[in-house]
XYZ file of C-alpha atoms in Angstrom:
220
model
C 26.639 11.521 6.928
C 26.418 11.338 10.718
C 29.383 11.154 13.059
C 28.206 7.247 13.909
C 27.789 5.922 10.566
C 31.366 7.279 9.736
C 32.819 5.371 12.423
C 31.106 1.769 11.513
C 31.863 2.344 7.618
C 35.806 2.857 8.945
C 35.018 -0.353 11.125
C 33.727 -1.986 8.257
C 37.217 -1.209 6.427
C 38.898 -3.491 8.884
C 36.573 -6.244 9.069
C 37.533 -9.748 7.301
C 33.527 -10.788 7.123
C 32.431 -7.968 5.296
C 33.509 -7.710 1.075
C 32.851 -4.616 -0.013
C 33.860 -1.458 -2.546
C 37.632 -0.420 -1.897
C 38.703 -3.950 -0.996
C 40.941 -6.029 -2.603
C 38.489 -9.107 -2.153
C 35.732 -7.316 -3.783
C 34.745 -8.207 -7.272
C 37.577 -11.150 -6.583
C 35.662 -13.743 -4.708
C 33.433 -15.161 -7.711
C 34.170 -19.060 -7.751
C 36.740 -18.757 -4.851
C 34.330 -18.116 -1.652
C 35.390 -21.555 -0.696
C 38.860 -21.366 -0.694
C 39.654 -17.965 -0.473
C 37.164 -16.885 1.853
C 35.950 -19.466 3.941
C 38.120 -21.784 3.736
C 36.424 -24.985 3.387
C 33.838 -26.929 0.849
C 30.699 -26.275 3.110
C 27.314 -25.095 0.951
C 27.189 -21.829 0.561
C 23.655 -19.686 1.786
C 22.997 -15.934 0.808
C 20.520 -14.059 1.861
C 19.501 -11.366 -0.440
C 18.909 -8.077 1.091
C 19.953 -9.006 4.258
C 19.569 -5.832 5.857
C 20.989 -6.015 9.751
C 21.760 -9.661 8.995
C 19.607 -11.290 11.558
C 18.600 -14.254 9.216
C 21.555 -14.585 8.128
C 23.822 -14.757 11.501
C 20.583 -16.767 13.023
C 21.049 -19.194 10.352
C 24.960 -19.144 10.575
C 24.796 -19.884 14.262
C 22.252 -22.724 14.085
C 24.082 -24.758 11.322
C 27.918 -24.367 12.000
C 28.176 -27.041 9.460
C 27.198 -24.767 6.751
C 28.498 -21.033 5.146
C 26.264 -17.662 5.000
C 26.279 -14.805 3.015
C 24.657 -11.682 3.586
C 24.093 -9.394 0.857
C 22.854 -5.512 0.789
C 24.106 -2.098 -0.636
C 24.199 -0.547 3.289
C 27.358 -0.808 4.756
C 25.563 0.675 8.249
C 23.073 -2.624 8.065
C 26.170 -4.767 7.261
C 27.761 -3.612 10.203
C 25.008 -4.574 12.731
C 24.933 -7.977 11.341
C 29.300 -8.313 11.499
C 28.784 -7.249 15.205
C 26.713 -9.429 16.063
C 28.526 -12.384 14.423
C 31.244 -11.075 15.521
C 29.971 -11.296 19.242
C 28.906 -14.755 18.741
C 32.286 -15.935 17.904
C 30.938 -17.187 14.501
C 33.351 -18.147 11.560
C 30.883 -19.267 9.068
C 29.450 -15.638 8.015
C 30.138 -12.754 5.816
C 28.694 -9.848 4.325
C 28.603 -8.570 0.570
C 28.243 -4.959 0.184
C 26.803 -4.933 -3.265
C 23.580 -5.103 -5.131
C 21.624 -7.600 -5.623
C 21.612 -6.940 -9.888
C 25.472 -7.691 -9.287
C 25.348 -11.354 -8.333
C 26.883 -12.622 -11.347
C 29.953 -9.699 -10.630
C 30.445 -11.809 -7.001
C 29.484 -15.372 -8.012
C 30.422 -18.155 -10.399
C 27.457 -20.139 -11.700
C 26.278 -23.204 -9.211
C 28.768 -21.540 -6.991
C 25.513 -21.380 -4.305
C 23.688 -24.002 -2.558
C 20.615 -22.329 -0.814
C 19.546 -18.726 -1.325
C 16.607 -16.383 1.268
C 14.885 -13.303 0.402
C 13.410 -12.182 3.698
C 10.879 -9.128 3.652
C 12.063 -7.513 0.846
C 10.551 -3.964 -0.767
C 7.609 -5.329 -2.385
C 8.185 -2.550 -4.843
C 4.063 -2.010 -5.031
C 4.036 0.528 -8.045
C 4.225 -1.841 -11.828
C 6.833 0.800 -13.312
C 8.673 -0.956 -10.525
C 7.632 -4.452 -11.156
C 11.580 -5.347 -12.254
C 13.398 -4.310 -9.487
C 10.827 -7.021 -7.534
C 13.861 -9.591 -5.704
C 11.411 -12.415 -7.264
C 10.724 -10.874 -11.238
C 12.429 -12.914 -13.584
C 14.859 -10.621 -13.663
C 16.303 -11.514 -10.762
C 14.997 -15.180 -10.954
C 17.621 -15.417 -13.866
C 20.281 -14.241 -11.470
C 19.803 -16.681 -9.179
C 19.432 -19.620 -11.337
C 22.873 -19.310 -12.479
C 24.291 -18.715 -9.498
C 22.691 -22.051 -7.703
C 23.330 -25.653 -8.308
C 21.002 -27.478 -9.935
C 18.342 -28.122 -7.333
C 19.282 -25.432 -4.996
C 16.200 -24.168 -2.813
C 15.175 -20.373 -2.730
C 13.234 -19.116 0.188
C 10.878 -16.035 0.272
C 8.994 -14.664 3.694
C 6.740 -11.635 2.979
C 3.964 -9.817 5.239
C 2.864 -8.623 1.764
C 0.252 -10.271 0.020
C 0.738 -8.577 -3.650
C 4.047 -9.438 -3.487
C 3.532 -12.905 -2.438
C 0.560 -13.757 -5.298
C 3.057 -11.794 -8.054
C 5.917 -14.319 -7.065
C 3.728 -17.432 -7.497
C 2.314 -16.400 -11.038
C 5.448 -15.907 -12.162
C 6.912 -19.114 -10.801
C 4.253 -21.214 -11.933
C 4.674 -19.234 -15.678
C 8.291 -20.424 -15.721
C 9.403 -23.043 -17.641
C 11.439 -25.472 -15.290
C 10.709 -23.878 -12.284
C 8.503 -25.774 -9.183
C 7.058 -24.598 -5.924
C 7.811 -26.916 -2.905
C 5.839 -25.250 -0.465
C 3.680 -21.971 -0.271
C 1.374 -21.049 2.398
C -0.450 -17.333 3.054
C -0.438 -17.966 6.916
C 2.936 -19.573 7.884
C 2.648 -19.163 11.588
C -1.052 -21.168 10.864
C 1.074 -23.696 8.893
C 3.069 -25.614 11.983
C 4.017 -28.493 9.398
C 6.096 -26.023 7.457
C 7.782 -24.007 9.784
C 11.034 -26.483 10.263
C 11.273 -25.359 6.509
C 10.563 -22.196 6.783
C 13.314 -21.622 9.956
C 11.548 -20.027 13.064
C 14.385 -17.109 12.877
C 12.376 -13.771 13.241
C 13.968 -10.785 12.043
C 12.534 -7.156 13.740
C 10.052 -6.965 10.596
C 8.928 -10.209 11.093
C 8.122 -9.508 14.546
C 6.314 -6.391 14.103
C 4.034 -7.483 11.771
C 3.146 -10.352 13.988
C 2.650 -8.150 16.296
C 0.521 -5.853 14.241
C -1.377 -9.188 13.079
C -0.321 -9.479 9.563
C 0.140 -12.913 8.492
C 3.364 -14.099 7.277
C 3.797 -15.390 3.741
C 6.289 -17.978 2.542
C 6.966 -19.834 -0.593
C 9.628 -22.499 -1.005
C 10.807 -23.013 -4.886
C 13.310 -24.308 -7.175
C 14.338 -22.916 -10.723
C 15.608 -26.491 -11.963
């Protein structure tokens, strides 16, 4: 391990924001993130794979009224997105070092208002088709974890990924797509759903002219 990333994980250590293995918070927090961590009844967001946390500061810093959680197993991405909400003087983010086949380990059901998957692996190979962040798998996960109504959020640049999460939305009993579009920077109408937050994937495959996907769905 290199000389910097042993110097962010001992940062990490110290941080409030960030939950994570070795903590006493971790594995705690499930049905007490209100109370106990942010103390106060605001809906809760997580972003799932959050990576360096851009979404997920981006959205903390645009709707102070509201909590965000940032998940992902790499305390070296966590850190990136802690410093920068730490530099923005924002009190209404935190990070879960975890993985994302732990949610129910961190969260008590409808304990979540509002959950994003942003570029995600699209984990192209079928033996892999489970660990895909929108196989029902995972879709299970989330549905207890949400209240009743709560929205998920997926952005993509891939398009398998993106056609695999609509079949097996529109294959699940109870479940209903909002809003879906292959193009979403062609889409104007839905981008005040979508949030115009880029993260540094999202910008280089704009760049690189690959059109962004998005699909907007509930489970109940």
């Amino acid at each position: 391990m290199s000389r910097i990333k042993l110097i962010r994980f001992a940062e990490n250590a110290n941080r409030p924001d960030i939950v994570e293995p070795g903590k006493d918070t971790y594995q705690q927090l499930g049905g007490r993130w209100h109370e106990a961590f942010f103390q106060n009844n605001h809906p809760i967001t997580l972003e799932v794979g959050c990576g360096k946390g851009e979404y997920t500061v981006g959205l903390a810093e645009r709707y102070p009224e509201r909590n965000f959680l940032g998940l992902d197993i790499k305390g070296d991405r966590i850190w990136r997105g802690s410093t920068r909400a730490e530099a923005l003087g924002l009190t209404n983010v935190g990070f879960v070092r975890t993985r994302a086949h732990d949610l129910l380990t961190h969260f008590a059901p409808g304990e979540l208002a509002e959950i994003w998957i942003t570029f995600p692996d699209p984990r192209p190979r079928d033996r892999d088709i489970k660990r895909r962040l929108t196989s029902p798998r995972f879709l299970d996960l989330y549905q207890q974890t949400l209240q009743p109504g709560g929205l998920i959020h997926l952005k993509t640049d891939n398009e398998g990924l993106f056609e695999y999460t609509l079949e097996v939305l529109q294959e699940r009993p109870g479940a209903t797509i909002l809003a879906h579009t292959k193009d979403l920077y062609a889409t104007p109408e839905l981008l005040p759903h979508a949030e115009d937050i880029q993260t540094t994937f999202e910008r280089k495959y704009r760049t690189l002219g690959v059109p962004i996907k998005y699909v907007q769905f509930t489970l109940s």
